[in-house]
Short mmCIF file of C-alpha atoms in Angstrom, two decimals:
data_model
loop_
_atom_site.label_atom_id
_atom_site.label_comp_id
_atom_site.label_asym_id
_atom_site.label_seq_id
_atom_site.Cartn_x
_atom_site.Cartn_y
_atom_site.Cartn_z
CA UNK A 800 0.00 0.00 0.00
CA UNK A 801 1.07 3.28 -1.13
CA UNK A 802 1.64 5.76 1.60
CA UNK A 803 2.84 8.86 -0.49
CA UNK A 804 0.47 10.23 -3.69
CA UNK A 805 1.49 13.43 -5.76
CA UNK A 806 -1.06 15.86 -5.84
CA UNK A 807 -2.06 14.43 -10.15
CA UNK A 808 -2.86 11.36 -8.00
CA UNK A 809 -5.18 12.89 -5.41
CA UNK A 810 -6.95 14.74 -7.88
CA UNK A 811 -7.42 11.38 -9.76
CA UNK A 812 -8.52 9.57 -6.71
CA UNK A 813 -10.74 12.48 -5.35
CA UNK A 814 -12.34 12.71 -9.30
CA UNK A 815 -12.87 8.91 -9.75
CA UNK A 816 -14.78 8.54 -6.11
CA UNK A 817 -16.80 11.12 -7.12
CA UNK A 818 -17.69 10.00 -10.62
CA UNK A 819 -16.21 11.74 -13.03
CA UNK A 820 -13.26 9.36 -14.34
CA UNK A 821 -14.46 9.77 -17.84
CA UNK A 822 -18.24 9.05 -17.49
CA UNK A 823 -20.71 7.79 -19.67
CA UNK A 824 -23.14 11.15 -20.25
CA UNK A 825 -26.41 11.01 -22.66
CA UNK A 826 -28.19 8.57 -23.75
CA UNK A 827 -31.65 7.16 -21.75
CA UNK A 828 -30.88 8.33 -17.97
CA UNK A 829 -32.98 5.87 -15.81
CA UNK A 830 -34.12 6.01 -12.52
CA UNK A 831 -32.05 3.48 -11.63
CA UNK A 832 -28.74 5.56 -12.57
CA UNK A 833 -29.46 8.48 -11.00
CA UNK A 834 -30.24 6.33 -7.43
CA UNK A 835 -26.76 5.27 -8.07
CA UNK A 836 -25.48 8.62 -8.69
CA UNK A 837 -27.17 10.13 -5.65
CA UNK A 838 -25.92 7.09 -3.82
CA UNK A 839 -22.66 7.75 -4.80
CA UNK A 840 -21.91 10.84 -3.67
CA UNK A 841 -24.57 10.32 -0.18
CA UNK A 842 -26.12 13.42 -0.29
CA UNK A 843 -27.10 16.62 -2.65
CA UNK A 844 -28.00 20.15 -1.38
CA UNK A 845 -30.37 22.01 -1.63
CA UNK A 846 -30.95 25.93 -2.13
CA UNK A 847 -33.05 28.86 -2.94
CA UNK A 848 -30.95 30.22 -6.03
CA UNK A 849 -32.57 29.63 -9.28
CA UNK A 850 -31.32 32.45 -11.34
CA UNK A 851 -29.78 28.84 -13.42
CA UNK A 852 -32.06 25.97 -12.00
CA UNK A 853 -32.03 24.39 -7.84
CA UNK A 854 -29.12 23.75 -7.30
CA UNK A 855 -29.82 19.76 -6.53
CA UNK A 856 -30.46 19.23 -10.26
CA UNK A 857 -27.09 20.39 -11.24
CA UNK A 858 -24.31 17.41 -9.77
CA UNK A 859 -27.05 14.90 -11.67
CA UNK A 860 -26.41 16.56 -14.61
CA UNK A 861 -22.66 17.33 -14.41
CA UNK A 862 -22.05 13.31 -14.06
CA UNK A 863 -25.11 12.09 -16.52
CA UNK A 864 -25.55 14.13 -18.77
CA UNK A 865 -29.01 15.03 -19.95
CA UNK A 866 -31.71 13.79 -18.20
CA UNK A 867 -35.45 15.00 -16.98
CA UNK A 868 -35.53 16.90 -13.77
CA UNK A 869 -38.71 15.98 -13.54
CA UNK A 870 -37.53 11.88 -13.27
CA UNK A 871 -35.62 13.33 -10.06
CA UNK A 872 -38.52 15.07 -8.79
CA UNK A 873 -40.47 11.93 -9.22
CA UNK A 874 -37.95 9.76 -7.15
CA UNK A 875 -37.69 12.15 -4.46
CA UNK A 876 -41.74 11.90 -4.16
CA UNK A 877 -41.98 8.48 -4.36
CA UNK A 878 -43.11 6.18 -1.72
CA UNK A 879 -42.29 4.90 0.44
CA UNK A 880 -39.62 7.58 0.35
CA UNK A 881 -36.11 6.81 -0.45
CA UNK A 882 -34.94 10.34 0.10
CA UNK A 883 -35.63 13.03 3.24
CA UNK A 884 -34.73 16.57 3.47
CA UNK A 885 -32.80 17.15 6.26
CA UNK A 886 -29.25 19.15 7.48
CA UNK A 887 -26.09 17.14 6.31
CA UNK A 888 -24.30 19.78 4.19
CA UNK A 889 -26.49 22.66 4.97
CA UNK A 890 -29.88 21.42 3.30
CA UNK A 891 -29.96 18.42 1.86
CA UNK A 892 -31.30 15.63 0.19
CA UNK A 893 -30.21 12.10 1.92
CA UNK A 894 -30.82 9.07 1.55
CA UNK A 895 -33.28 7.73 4.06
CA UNK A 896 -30.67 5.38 5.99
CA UNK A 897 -29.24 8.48 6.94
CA UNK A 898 -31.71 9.48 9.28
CA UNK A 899 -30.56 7.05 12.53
CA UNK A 900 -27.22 9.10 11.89
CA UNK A 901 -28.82 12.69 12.08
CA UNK A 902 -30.88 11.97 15.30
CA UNK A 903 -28.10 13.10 17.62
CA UNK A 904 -27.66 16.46 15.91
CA UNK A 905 -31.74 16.43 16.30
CA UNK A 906 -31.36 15.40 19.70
CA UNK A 907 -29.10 19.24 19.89
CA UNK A 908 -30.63 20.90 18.64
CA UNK A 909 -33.77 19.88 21.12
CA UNK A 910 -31.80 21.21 23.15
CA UNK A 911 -30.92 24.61 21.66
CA UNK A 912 -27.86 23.21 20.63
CA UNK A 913 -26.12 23.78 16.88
CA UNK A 914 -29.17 25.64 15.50
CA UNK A 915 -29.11 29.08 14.20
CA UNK A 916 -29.45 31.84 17.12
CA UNK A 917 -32.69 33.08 16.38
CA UNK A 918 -33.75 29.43 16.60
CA UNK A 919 -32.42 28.63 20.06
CA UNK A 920 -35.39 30.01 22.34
CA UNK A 921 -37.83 27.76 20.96
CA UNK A 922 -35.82 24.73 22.74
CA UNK A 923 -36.81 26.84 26.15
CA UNK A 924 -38.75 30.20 26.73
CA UNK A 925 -40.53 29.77 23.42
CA UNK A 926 -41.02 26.10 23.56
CA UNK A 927 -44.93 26.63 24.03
CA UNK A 928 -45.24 28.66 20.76
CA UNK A 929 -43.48 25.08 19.02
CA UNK A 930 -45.69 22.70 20.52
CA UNK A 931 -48.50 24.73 20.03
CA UNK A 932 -47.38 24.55 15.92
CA UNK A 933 -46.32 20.62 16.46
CA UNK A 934 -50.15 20.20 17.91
CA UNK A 935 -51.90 22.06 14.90
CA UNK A 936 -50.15 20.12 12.23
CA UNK A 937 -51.09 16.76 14.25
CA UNK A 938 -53.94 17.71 13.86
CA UNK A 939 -54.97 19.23 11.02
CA UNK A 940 -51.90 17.57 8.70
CA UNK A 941 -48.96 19.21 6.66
CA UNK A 942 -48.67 23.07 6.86
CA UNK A 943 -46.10 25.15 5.46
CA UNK A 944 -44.96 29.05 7.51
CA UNK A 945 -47.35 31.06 4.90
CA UNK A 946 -50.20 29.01 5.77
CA UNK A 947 -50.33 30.61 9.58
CA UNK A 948 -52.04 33.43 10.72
CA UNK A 949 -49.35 35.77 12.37
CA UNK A 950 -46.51 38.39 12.61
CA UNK A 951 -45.58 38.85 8.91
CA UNK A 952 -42.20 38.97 8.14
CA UNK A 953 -40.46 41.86 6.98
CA UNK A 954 -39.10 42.07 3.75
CA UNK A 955 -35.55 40.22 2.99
CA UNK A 956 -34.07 37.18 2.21
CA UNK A 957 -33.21 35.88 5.85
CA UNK A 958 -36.25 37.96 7.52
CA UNK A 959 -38.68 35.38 9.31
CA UNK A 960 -42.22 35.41 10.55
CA UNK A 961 -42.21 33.90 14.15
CA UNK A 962 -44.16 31.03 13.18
CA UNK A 963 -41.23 29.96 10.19
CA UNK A 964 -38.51 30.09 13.40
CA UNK A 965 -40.64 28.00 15.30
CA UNK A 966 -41.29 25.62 12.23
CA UNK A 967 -37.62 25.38 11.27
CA UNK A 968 -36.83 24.48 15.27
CA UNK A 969 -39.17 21.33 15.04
CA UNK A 970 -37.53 20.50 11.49
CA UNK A 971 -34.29 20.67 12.96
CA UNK A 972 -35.11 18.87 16.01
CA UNK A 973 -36.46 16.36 14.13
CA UNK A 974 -40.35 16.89 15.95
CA UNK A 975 -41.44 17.24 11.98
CA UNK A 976 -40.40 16.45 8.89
CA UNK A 977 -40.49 18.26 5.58
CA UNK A 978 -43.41 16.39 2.77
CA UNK A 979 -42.24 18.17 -0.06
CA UNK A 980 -41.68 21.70 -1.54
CA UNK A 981 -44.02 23.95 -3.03
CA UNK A 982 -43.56 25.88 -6.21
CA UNK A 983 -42.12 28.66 -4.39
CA UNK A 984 -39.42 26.34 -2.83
CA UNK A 985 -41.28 26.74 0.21
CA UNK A 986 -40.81 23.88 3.01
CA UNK A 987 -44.18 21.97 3.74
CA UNK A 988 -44.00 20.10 7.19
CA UNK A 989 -45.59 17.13 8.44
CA UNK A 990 -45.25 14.60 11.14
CA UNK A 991 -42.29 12.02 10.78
CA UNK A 992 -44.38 8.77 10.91
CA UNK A 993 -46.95 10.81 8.37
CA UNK A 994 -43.69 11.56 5.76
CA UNK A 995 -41.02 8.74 6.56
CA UNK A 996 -40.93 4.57 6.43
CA UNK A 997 -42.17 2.85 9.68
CA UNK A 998 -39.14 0.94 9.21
CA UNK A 999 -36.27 3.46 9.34
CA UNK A 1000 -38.50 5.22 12.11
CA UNK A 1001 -38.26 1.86 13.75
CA UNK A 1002 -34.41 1.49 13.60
CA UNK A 1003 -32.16 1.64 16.68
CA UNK A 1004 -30.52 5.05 17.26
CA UNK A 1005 -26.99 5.04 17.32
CA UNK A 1006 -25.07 6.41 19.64
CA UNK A 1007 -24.03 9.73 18.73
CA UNK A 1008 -19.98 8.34 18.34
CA UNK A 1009 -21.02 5.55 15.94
CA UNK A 1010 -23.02 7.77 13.98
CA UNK A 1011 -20.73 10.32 13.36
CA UNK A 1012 -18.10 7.99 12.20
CA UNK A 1013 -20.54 6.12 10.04
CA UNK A 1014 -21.07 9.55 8.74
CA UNK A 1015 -17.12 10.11 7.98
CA UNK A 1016 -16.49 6.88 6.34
CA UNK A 1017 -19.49 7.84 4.51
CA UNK A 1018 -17.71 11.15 3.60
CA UNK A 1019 -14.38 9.34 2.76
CA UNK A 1020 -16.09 7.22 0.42
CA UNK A 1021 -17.18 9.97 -1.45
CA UNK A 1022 -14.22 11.98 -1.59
CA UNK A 1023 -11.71 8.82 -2.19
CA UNK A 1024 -9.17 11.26 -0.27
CA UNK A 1025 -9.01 13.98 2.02
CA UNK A 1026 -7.96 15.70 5.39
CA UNK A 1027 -9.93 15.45 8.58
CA UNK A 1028 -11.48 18.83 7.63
CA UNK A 1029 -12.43 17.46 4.61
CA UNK A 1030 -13.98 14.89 5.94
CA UNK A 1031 -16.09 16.83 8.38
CA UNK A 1032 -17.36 18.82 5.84
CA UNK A 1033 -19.18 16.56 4.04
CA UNK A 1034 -21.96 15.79 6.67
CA UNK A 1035 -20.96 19.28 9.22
CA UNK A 1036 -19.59 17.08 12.18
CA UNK A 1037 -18.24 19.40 14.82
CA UNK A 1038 -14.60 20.14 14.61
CA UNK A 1039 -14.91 19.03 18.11
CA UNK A 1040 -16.36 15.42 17.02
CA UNK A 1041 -14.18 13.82 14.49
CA UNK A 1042 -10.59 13.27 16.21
CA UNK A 1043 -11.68 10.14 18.13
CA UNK A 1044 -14.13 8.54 14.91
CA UNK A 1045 -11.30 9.15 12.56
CA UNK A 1046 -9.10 7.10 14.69
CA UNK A 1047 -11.48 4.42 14.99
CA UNK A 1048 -12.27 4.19 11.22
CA UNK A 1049 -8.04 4.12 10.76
CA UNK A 1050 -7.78 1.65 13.16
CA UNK A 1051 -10.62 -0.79 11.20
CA UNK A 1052 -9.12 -0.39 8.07
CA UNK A 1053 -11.50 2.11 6.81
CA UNK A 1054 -9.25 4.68 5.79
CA UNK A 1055 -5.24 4.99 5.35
CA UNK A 1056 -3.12 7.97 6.54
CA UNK A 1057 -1.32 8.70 3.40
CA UNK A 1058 0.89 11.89 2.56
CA UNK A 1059 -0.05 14.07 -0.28
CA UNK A 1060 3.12 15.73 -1.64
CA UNK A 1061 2.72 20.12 -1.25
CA UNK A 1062 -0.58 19.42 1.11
CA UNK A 1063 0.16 20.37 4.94
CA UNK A 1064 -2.42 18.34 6.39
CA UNK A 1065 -2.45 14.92 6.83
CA UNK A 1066 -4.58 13.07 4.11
CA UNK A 1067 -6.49 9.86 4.53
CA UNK A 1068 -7.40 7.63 1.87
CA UNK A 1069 -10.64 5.25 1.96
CA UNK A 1070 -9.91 1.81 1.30
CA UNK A 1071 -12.00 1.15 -1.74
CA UNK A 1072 -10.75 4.16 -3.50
CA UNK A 1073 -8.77 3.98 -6.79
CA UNK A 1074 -6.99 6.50 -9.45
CA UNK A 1075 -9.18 6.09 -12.37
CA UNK A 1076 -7.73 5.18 -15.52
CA UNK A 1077 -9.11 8.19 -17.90
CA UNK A 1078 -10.26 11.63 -16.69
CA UNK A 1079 -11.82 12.27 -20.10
CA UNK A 1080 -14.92 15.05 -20.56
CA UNK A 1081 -16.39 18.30 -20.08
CA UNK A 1082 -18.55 19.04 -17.33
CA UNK A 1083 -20.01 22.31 -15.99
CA UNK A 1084 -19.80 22.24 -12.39
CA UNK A 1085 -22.79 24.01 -9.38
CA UNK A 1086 -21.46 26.07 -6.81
CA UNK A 1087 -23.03 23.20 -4.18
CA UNK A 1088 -21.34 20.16 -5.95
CA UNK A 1089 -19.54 17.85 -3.29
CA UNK A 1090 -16.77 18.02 -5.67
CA UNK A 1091 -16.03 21.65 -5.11
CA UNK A 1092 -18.45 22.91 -2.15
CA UNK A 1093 -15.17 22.84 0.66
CA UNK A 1094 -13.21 25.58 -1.00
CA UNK A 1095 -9.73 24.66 0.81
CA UNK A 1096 -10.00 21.31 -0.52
CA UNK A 1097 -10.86 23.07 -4.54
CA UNK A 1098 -7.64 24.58 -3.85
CA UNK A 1099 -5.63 22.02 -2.82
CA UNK A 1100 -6.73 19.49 -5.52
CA UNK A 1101 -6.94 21.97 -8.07
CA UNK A 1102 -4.66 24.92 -7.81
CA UNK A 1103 -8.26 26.66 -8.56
CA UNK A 1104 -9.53 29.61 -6.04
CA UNK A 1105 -12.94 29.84 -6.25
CA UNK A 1106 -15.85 31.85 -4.01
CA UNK A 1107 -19.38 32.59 -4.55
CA UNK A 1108 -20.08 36.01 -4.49
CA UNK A 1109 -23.79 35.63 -5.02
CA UNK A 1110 -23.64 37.99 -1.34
CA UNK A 1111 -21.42 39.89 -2.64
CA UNK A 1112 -22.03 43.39 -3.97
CA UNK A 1113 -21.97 43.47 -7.74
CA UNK A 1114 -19.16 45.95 -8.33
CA UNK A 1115 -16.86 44.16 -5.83
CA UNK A 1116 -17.11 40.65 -7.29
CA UNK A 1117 -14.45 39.18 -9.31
CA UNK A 1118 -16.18 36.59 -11.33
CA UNK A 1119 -19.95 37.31 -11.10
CA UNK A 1120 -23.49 36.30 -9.37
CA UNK A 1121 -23.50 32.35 -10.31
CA UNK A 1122 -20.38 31.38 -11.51
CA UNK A 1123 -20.10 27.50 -12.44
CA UNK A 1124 -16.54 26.22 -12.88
CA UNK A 1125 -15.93 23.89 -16.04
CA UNK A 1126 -14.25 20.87 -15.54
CA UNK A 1127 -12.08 19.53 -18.47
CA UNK A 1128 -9.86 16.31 -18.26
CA UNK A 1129 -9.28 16.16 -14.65
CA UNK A 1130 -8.88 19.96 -14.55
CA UNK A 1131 -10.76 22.85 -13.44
CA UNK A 1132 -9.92 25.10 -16.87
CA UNK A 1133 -12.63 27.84 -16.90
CA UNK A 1134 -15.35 29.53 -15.37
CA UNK A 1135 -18.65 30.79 -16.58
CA UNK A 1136 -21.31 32.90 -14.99
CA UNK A 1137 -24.84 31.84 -16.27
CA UNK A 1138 -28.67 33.12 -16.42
CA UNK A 1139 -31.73 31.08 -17.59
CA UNK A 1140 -33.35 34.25 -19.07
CA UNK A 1141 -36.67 31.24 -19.68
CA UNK A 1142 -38.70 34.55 -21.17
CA UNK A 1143 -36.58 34.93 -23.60
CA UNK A 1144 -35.71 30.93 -23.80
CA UNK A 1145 -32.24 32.26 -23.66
CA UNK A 1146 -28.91 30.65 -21.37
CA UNK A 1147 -26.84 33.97 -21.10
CA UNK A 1148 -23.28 33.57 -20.38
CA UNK A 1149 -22.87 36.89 -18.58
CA UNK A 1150 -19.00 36.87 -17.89
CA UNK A 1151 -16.42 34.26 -18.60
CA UNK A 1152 -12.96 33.39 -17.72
CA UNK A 1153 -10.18 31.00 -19.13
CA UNK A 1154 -7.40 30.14 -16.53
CA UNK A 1155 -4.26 31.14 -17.74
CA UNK A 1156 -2.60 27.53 -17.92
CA UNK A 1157 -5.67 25.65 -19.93
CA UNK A 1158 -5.80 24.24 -22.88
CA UNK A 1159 -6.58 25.49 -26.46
CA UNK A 1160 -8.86 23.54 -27.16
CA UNK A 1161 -10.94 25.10 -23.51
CA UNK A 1162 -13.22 27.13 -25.61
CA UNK A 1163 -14.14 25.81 -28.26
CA UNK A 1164 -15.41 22.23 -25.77
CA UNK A 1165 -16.91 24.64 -23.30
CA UNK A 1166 -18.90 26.19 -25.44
CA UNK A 1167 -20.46 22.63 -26.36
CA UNK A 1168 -20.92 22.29 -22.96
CA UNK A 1169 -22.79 25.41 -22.37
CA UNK A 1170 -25.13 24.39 -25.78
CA UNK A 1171 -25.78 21.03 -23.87
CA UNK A 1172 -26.82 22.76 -21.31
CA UNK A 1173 -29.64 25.08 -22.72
CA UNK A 1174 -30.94 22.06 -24.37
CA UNK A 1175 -30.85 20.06 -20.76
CA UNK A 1176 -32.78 23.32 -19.40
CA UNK A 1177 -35.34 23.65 -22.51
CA UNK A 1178 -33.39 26.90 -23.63
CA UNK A 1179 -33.42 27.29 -27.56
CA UNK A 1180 -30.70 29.02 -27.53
CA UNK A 1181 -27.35 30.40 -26.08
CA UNK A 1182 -26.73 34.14 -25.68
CA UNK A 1183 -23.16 35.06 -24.80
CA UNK A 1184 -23.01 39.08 -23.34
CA UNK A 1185 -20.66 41.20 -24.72
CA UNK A 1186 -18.26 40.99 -21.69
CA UNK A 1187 -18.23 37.42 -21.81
CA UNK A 1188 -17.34 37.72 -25.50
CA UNK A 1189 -14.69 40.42 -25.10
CA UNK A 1190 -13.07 38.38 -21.77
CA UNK A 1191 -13.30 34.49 -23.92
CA UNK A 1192 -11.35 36.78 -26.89
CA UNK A 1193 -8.46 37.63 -25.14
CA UNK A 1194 -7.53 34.75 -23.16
#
């Protein structure tokens, strides 16, 4: 066993577990693939941007190909489920076995613990305002924050109504569980046994050690390699939590302390990972892919800086709103920030940039990429902005 990789065979090990050693994209995209994908990588996140399309469509699509959203929306729905919402990498999509591992950070944040600030008083002086919610939706069934009577919200992004704190205390405390989303992406919340299998309600809980490090093998499985912080990431374990689990899953054979030349940090590689042979293809890559979400790591692996400045002003930001990286042959070459103008039926490439060390050939498969994409999104066609024109031109 190799204890010493170069950083060419990270980034092959770290592409490979996470499925891009030269897939197979296009052609008929079943169900049964994209289980596997979403398998695969354990989890996919969720969020509110959709100046492109939710972001949980996007890794699908990056490893596939083309495919329906709407055969993803469909397996999410179906039941019994297979998938839950819940908090692994900020909101996600998880596979239902997952659940037994969440319950201790449920079991926190029933106490107050690791929820947002606004959230904690619910788990005491507010508590009564939450059960009184929790005894409305048992009886009356699945409600969502707009359909109670209450304090309205101001205006603004991250601007609440009381009764959405209280709902999003349960949902993190596991007291309810979210049905589905509305049109609006709004949460809809239900009872547990109304929304999940009897039988993973029914399994044991483990204790909150053993489910944490079930969580970072999971985590090392999908990576292939990476650091203890790395690791973490994946599912949010506490900094605090992970020394003790990571020695446990070394000890087992799990994963194997290896030393990645120019990386600081010691690296750990899972025991079924492998360099693929080919990192072949194109792929445009989300913001909230697993492959790129922990920025250190993007660095590391990549020699590629990267940041979302979607909250940052627009004359301050570098690259633009919703900037998607392009991934070419194992490296990250290019980066484009996209619109779905769906008025105008139009994918807008608003700015782009080539990095200074790709390839010739970077534009000219990018831009197939980008056409791939509008058709994937029902787009007719591809608009590239004058900027983006001018900045592709002269690199």
């Amino acid at each position: 066993m190799r204890t010493e990789l170069s950083v060419s065979e990270a980034r092959r090990v770290a592409l490979t577990a996470q499925g891009f050693n030269a897939p197979s994209r296009g052609g008929d995209v079943a169900a049964t693939r994209l289980r596997k994908a979403i398998d695969r990588l354990g989890l996919l996140q969720i969020d509110s941007v959709n100046v492109l399309v939710r972001a949980h469509y996007l890794p699908l699509f990056s490893r596939l190909g083309s495919y329906e959203p709407e055969s993803l929306d469909a397996l999410i729905a179906k039941k019994p489920k297979r998938y839950f919402e819940y908090w692994g990498h900020e909101a996600s999509l998880l596979p239902v076995d997952c659940h037994p591992l969440l319950r201790w950070r449920m079991a926190r944040a029933l106490r107050g613990k690791g929820v947002w600030r606004q959230l904690e008083p619910f788990a005491s002086e507010k508590r009564a305002e939450a059960d009184a919610l929790l005894d409305r939706i048992r009886a009356d069934g699945p409600l969502a924050a707009s359909d109670i009577a209450g304090r309205a919200a101001r205006k603004g992004m991250w601007v609440w109504s009381d009764a959405k704190h209280a709902l999003e205390w349960l949902f993190w405390a596991g007291l309810v569980a979210a049905t589905h989303r509305r049109g609006s992406f709004e949460r809809v919340y239900d009872l547990p046994e109304r929304v999940l299998p009897r039988a993973v309600l029914g399994l044991p809980t483990p204790r909150g050690l053993d489910a944490r490090r079930t969580l970072l093998a999971r985590a090392a499985r999908a990576l292939g390699i990476a650091t203890a912080d790395d690791l973490r990431d994946y599912y949010r374990v506490p900094a605090a939590d992970v020394r003790l689990p990571i020695g446990q899953l070394i000890e087992d054979g799990t994963i194997i302390p290896v030393r990645v030349r120019g990386w600081q940090q010691q690296a750990y590689l899972h025991k079924q990972a492998y360099a693929g042979r080919r990192l072949a293809g194109a792929a445009l890559v989300s913001p909230f892919d697993p492959l790129i979400w922990h920025r250190p790591r993007t660095e590391r692996l990549f020699g590629f800086r990267y940041r979302l400045e979607i909250y940052t002003p627009a004359h301050r930001r570098e690259h633009g709103y919703y900037v998607l990286p392009f991934l070419m042959d194992g490296a990250l070459v290019a980066r484009v920030d996209l619109k779905a103008d769906r008025k105008a039926s139009a994918l807008i490439v608003q700015r782009a940039h080539i990095e200074p060390d790709a390839p010739r050939s970077t534009l000219e498969r990018l831009m197939e990429e980008l056409r791939l994409m509008a058709s994937w999104l029902g787009l007719s066609r591809l608009a590239i902005a004058p900027a983006a024109a001018r900045a592709a031109a002269s690199e």
